[in-house]
PDB file of C-alpha atoms and ligand atoms in Angstrom:
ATOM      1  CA  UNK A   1       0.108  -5.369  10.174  1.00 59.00           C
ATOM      2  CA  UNK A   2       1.348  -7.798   8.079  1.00 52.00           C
ATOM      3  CA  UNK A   3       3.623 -11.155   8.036  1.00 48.00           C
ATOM      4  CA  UNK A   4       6.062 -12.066  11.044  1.00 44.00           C
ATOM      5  CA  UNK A   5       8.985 -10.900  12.193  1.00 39.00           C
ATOM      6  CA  UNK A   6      11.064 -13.159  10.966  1.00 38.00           C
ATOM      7  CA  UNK A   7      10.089 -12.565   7.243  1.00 39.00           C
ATOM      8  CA  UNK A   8      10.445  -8.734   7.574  1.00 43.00           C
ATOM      9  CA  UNK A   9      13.261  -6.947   5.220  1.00 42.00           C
ATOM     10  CA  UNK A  10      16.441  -6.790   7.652  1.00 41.00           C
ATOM     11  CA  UNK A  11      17.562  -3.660   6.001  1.00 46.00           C
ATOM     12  CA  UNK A  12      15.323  -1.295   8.445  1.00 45.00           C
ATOM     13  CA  UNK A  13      16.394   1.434   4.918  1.00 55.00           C
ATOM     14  CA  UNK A  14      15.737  -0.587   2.031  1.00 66.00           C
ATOM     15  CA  UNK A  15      14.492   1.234  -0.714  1.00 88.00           C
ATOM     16  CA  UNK A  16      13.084   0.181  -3.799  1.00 91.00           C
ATOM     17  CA  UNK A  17      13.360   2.353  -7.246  1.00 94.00           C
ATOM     18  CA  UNK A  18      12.165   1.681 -10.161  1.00 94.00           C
ATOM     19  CA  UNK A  19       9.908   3.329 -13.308  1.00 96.00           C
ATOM     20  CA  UNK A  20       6.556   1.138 -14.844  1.00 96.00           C
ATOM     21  CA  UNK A  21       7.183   0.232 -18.442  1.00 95.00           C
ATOM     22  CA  UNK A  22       5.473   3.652 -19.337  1.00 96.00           C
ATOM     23  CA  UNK A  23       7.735   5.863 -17.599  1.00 96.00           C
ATOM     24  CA  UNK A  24       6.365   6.533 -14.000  1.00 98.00           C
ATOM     25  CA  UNK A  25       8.949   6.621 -11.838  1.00 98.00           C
ATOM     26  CA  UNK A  26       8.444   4.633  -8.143  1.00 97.00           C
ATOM     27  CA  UNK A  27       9.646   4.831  -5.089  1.00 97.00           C
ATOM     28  CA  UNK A  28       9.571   2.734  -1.601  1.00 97.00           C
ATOM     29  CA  UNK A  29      10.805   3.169   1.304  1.00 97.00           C
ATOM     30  CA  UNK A  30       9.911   1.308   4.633  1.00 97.00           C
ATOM     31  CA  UNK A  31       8.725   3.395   7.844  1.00 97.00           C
ATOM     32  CA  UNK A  32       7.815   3.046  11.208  1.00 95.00           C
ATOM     33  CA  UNK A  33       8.418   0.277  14.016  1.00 94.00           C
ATOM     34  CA  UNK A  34       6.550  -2.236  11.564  1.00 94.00           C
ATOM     35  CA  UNK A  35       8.924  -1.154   8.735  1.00 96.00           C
ATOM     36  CA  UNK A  36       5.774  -0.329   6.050  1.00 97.00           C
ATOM     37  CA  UNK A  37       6.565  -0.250   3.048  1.00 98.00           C
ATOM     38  CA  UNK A  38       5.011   3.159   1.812  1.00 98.00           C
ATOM     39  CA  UNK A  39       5.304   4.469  -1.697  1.00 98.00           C
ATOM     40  CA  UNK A  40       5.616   7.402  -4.184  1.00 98.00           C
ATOM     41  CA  UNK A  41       4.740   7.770  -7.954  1.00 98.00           C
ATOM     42  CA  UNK A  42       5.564  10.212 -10.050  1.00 98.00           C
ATOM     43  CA  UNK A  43       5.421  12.081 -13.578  1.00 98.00           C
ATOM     44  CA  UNK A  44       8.655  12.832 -13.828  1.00 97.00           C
ATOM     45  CA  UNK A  45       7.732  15.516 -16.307  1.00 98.00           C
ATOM     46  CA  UNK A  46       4.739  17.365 -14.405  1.00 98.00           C
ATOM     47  CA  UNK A  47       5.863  16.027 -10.922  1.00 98.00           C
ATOM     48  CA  UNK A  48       2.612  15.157 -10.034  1.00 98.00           C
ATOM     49  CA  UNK A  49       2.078  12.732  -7.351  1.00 98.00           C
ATOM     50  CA  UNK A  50       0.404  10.113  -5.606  1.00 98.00           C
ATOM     51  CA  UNK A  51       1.537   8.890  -2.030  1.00 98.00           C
ATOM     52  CA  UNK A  52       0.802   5.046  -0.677  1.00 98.00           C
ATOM     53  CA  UNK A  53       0.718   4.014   2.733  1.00 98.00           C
ATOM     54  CA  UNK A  54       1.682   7.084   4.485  1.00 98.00           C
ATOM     55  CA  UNK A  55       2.602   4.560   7.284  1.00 97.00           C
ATOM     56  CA  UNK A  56       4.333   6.455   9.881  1.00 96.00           C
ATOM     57  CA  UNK A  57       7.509   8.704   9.849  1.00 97.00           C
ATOM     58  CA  UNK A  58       5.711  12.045   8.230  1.00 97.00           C
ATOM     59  CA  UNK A  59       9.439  13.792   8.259  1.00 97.00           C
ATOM     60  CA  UNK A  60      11.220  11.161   6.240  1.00 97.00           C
ATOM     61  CA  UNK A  61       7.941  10.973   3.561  1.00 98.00           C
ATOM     62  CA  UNK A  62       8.278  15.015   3.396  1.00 98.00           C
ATOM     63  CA  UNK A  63      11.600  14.941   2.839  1.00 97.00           C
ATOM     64  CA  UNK A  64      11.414  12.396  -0.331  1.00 97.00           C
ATOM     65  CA  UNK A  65       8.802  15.049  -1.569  1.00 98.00           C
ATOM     66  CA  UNK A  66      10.300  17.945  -1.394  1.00 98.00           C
ATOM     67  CA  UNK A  67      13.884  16.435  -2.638  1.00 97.00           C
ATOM     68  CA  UNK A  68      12.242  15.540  -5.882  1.00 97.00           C
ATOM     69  CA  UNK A  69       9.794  18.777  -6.177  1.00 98.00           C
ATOM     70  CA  UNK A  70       6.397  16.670  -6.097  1.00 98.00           C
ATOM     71  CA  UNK A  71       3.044  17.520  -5.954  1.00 98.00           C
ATOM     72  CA  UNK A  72       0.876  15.019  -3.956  1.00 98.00           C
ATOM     73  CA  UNK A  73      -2.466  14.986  -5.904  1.00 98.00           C
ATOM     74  CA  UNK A  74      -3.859  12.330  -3.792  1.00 98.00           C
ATOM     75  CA  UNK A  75      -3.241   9.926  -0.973  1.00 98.00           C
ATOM     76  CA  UNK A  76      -3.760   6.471  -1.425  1.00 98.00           C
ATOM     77  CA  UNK A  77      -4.316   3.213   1.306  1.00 98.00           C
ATOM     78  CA  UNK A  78      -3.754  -0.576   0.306  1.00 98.00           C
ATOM     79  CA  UNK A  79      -5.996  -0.958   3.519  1.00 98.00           C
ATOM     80  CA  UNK A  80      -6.321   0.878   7.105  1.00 98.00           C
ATOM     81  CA  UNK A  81      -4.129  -1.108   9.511  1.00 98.00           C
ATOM     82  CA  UNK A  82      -2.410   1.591  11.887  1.00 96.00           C
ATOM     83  CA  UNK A  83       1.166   0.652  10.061  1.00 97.00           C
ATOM     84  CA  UNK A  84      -0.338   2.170   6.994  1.00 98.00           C
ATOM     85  CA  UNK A  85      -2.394   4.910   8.281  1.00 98.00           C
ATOM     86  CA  UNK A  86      -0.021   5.934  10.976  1.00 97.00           C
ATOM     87  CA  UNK A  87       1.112   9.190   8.983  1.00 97.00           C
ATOM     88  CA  UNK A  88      -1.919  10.357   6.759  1.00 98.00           C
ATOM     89  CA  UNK A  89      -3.523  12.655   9.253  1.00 97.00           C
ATOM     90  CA  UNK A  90      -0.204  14.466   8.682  1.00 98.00           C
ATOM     91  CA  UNK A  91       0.414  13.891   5.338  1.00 98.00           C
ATOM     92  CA  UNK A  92      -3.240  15.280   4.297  1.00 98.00           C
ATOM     93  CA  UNK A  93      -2.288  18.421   6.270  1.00 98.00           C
ATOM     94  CA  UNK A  94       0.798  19.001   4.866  1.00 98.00           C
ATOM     95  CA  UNK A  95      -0.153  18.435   1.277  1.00 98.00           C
ATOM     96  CA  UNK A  96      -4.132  19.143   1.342  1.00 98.00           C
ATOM     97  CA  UNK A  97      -4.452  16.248  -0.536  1.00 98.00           C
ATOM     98  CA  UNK A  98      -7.155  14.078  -0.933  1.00 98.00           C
ATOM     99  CA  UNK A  99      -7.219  10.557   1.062  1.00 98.00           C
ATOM    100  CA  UNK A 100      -8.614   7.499  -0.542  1.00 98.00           C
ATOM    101  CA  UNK A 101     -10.223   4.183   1.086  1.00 98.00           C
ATOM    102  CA  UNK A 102     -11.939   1.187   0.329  1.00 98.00           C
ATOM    103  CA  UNK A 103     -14.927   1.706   2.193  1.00 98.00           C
ATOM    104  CA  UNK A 104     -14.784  -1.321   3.766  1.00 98.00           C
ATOM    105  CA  UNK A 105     -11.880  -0.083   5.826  1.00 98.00           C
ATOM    106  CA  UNK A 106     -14.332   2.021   7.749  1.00 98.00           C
ATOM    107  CA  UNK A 107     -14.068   0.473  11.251  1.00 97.00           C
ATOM    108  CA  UNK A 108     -10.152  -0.018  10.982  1.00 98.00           C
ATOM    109  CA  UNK A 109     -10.098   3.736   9.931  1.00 98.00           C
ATOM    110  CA  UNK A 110     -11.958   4.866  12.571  1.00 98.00           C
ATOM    111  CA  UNK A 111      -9.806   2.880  15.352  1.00 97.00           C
ATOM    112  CA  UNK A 112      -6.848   3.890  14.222  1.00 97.00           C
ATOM    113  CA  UNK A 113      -5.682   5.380  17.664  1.00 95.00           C
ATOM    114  CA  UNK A 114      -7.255   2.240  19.235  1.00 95.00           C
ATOM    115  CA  UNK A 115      -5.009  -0.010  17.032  1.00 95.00           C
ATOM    116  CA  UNK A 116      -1.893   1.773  17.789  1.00 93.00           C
ATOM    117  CA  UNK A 117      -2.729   1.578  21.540  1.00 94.00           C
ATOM    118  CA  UNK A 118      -2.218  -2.444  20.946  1.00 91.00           C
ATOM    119  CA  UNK A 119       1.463  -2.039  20.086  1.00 89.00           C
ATOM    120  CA  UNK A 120       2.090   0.664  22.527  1.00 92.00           C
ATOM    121  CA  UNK A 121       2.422   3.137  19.544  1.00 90.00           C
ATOM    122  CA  UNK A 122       0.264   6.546  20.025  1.00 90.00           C
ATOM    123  CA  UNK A 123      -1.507   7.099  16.526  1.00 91.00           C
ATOM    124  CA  UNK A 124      -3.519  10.543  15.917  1.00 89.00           C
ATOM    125  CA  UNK A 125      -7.452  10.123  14.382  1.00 95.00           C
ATOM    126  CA  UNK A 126      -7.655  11.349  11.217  1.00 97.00           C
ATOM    127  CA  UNK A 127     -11.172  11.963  10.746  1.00 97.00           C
ATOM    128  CA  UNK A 128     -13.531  11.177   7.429  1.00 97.00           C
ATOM    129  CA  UNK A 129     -11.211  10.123   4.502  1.00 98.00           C
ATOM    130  CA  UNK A 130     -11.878  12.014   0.699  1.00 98.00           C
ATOM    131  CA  UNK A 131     -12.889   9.741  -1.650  1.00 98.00           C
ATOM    132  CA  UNK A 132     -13.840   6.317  -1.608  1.00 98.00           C
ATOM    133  CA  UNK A 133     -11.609   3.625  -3.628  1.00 98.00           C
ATOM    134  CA  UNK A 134     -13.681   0.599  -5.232  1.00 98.00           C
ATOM    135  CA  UNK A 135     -12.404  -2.230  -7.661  1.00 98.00           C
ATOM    136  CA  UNK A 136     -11.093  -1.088 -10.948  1.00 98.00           C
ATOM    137  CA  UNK A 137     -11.162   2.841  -9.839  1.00 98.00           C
ATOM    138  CA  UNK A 138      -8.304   5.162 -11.744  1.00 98.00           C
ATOM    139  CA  UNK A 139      -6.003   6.872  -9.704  1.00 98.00           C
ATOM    140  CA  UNK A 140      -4.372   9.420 -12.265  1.00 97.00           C
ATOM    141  CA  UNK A 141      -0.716  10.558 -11.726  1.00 97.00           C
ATOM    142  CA  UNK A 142       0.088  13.130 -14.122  1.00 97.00           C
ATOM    143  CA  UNK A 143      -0.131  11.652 -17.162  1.00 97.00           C
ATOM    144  CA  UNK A 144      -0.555   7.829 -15.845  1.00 98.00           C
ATOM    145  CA  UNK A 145      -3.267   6.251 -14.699  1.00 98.00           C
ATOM    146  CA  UNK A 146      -3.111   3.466 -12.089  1.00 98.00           C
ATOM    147  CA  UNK A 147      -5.807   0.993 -11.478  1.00 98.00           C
ATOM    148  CA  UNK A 148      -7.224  -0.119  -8.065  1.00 98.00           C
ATOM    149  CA  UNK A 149      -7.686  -3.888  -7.620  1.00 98.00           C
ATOM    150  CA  UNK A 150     -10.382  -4.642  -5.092  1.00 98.00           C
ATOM    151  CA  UNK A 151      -8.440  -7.407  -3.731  1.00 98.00           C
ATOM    152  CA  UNK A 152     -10.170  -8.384   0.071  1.00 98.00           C
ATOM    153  CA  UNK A 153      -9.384 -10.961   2.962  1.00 98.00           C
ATOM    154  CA  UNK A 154      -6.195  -9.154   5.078  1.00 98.00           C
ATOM    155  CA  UNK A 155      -9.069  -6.560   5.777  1.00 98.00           C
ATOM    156  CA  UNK A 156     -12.826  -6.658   4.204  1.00 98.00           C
ATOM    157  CA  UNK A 157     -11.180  -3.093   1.824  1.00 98.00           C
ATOM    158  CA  UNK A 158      -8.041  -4.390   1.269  1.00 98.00           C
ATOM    159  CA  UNK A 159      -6.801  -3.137  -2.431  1.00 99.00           C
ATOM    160  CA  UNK A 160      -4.051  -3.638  -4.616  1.00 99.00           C
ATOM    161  CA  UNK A 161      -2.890  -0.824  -7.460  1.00 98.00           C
ATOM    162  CA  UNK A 162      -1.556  -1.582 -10.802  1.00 98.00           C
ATOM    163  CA  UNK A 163       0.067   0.044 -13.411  1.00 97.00           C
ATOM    164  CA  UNK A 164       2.087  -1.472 -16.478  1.00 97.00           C
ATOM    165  CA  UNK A 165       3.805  -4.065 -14.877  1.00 96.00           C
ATOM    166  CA  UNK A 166       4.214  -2.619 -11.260  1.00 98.00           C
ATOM    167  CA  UNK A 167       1.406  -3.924  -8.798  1.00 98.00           C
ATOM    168  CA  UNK A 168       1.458  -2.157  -4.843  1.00 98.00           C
ATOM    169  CA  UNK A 169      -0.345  -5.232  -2.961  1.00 98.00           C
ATOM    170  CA  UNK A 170      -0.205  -4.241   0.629  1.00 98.00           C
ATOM    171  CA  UNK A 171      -0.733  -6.948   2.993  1.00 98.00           C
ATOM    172  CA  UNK A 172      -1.950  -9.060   0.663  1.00 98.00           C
ATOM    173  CA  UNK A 173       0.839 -11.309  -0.901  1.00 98.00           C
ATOM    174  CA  UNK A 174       3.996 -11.064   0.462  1.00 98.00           C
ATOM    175  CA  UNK A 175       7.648 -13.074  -1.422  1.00 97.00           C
ATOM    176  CA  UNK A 176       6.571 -16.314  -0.030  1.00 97.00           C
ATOM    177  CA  UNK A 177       3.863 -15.479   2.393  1.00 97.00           C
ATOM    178  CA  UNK A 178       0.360 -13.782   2.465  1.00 98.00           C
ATOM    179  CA  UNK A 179      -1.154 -11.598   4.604  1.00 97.00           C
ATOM    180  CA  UNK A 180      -2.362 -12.272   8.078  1.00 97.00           C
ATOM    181  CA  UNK A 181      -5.786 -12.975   8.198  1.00 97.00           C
ATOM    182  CA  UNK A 182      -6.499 -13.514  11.917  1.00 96.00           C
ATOM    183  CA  UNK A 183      -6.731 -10.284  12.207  1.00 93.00           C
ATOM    184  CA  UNK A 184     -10.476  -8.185  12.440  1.00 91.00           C
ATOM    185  CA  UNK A 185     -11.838  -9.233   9.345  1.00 94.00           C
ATOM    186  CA  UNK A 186      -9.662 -11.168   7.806  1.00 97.00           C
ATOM    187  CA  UNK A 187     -10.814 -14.058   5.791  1.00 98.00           C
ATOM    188  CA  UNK A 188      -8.376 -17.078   4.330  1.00 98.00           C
ATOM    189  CA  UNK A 189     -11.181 -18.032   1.428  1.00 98.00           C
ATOM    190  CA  UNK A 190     -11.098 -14.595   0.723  1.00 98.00           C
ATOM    191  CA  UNK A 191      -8.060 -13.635   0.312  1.00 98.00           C
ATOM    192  CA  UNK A 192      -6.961 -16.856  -1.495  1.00 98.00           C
ATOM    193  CA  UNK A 193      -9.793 -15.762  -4.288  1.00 98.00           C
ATOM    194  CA  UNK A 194      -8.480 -12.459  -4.293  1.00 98.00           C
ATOM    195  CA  UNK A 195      -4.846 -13.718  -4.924  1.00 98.00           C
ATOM    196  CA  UNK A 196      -5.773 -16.555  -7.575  1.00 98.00           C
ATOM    197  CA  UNK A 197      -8.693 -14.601  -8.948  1.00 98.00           C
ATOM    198  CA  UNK A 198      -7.159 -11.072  -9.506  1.00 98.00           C
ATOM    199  CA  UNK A 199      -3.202 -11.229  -8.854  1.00 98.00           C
ATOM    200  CA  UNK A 200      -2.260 -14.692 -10.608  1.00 98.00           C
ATOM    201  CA  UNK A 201      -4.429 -13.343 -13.497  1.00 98.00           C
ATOM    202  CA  UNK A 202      -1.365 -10.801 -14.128  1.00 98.00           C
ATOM    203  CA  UNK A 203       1.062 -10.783 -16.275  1.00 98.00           C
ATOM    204  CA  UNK A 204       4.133 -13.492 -14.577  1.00 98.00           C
ATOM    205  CA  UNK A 205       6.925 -10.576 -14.792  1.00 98.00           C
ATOM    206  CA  UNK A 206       4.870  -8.080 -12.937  1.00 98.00           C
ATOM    207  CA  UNK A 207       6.842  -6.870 -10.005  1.00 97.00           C
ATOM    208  CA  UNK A 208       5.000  -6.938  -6.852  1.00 98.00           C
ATOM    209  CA  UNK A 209       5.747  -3.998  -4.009  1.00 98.00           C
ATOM    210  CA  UNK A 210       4.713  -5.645  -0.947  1.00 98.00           C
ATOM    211  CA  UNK A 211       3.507  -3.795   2.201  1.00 98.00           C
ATOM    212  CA  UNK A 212       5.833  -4.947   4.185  1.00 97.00           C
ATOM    213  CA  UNK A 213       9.792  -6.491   3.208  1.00 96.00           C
ATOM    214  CA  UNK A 214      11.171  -7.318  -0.131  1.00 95.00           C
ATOM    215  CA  UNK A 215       9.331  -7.220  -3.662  1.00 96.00           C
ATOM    216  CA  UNK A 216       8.587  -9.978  -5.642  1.00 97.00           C
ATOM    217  CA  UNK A 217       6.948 -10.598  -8.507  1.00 98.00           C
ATOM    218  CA  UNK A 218       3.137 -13.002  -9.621  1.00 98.00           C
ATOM    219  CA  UNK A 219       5.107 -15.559 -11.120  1.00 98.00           C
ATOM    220  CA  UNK A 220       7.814 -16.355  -8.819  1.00 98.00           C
ATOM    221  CA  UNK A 221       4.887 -16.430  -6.110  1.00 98.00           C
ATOM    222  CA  UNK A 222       2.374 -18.476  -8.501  1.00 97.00           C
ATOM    223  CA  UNK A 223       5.081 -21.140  -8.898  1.00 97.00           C
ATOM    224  CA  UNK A 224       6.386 -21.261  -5.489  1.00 96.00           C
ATOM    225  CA  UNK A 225       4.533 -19.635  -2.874  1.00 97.00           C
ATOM    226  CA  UNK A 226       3.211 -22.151  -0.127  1.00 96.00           C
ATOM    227  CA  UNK A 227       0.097 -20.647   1.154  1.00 96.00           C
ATOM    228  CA  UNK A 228      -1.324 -19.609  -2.570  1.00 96.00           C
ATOM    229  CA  UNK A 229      -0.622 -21.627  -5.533  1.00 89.00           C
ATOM    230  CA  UNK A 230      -1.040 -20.732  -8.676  1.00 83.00           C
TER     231      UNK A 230
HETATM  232 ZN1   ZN B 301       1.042  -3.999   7.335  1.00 84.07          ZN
HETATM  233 ZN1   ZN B 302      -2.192  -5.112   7.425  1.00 84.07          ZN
END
């Protein structure tokens, strides 16, 4: 769950490709009713994988898979809100691969059917996730290795991923908004420490894939946005 409507991308298929500086290749694509923003890395050379925000809409994530030959090594959560969970139970079956979550998602996680039931949207359980993810954790891809941010206040485990100059954020900043933090758990002089503390730290050209709508990048939003300054 993330900003309102009003702010969400209008293209319901927007998708977003690009490579990191060092060659891994990204892709985003939005799913489900909330339009998620979930995303794939790659090595384009061993076609190893990693999968973000398996959101909803298993079919359309398989398809991206299989249409570029990929290997899902391990499945990967910004933070366990039922528009980025919605999938992963299928996605873990489908590709045996391990799922990853900041601990502090545990409640969240465990409601995910509960969560759905709020928007009228029926969400399968998923059961115990893999691994846990914790602040400055590598995720390797192939021959990349991206770098969890522990980066809290949409959710008590909300995290952020960075490699090069590409950082995945979630629900944390959005182009000119943040994250909801109303929400269970949610936190305002949290998430405002997370953002200044460990996003604004970045470089100022790092592009930003937000969880939900249009990218962005940390210095556009340090000058500019209204909720965070930089
Ligand atoms: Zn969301
Ligand atoms: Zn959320």
């Amino acid at each position: 769950m993330g900003i309102d409507s009003k702010n969400r991308a209008s293209d319901a298929t927007a998708m977003f490709e690009s490579q990191s500086a060092s060659g891994c290749q990204i892709r985003s694509f939005a799913v489900g009713p909330l339009q998620c923003n979930c995303t794939i890395l790659w090595d384009q050379q061993s076609r190893d994988a990693i999968l973000v925000d398996p959101g909803d809409e298993a079919e359309k994530i398989i398809r991206e898979i299989e249409k570029e030959k990929l290997r899902i090594r391990a499945i990967i959560h910004t933070h366990a809100h039922f528009d980025h969970i919605g999938a992963s139970a299928k996605m873990r079956d489908h590709t045996k691969a391990p799922l990853l979550v900041h601990p502090g998602e545990k409640w969240l996680w465990d409601n995910v059917a509960t969560q759905g039931r709020m928007f009228g949207i029926s969400t399968r359980e998923i059961g115990p996730w893999s691994e846990d993810l914790d602040h400055e954790k590598i995720i390797p891809c192939g021959s990349y290795s991206w770098k969890t941010i522990f980066t809290p206040g949409h959710t008590p485990g909300s995290c952020s991923f960075l490699l090069d100059n590409i950082l995945i954020a979630g629900d944390t900043l959005f182009q000119n908004s943040i994250g909801r933090t109303d929400l269970w758990g949610g936190d305002f002089d949290t998430i405002k420490k997370s953002i200044q503390q460990r996003l604004y730290t970045l470089d100022d050209d790092t592009i930003v894939i937000c969880g939900h709508g249009p990218n962005t990048a940390v210095g556009i939003e340090k000058r500019s946005n209204p909720f965070v300054t930089g």
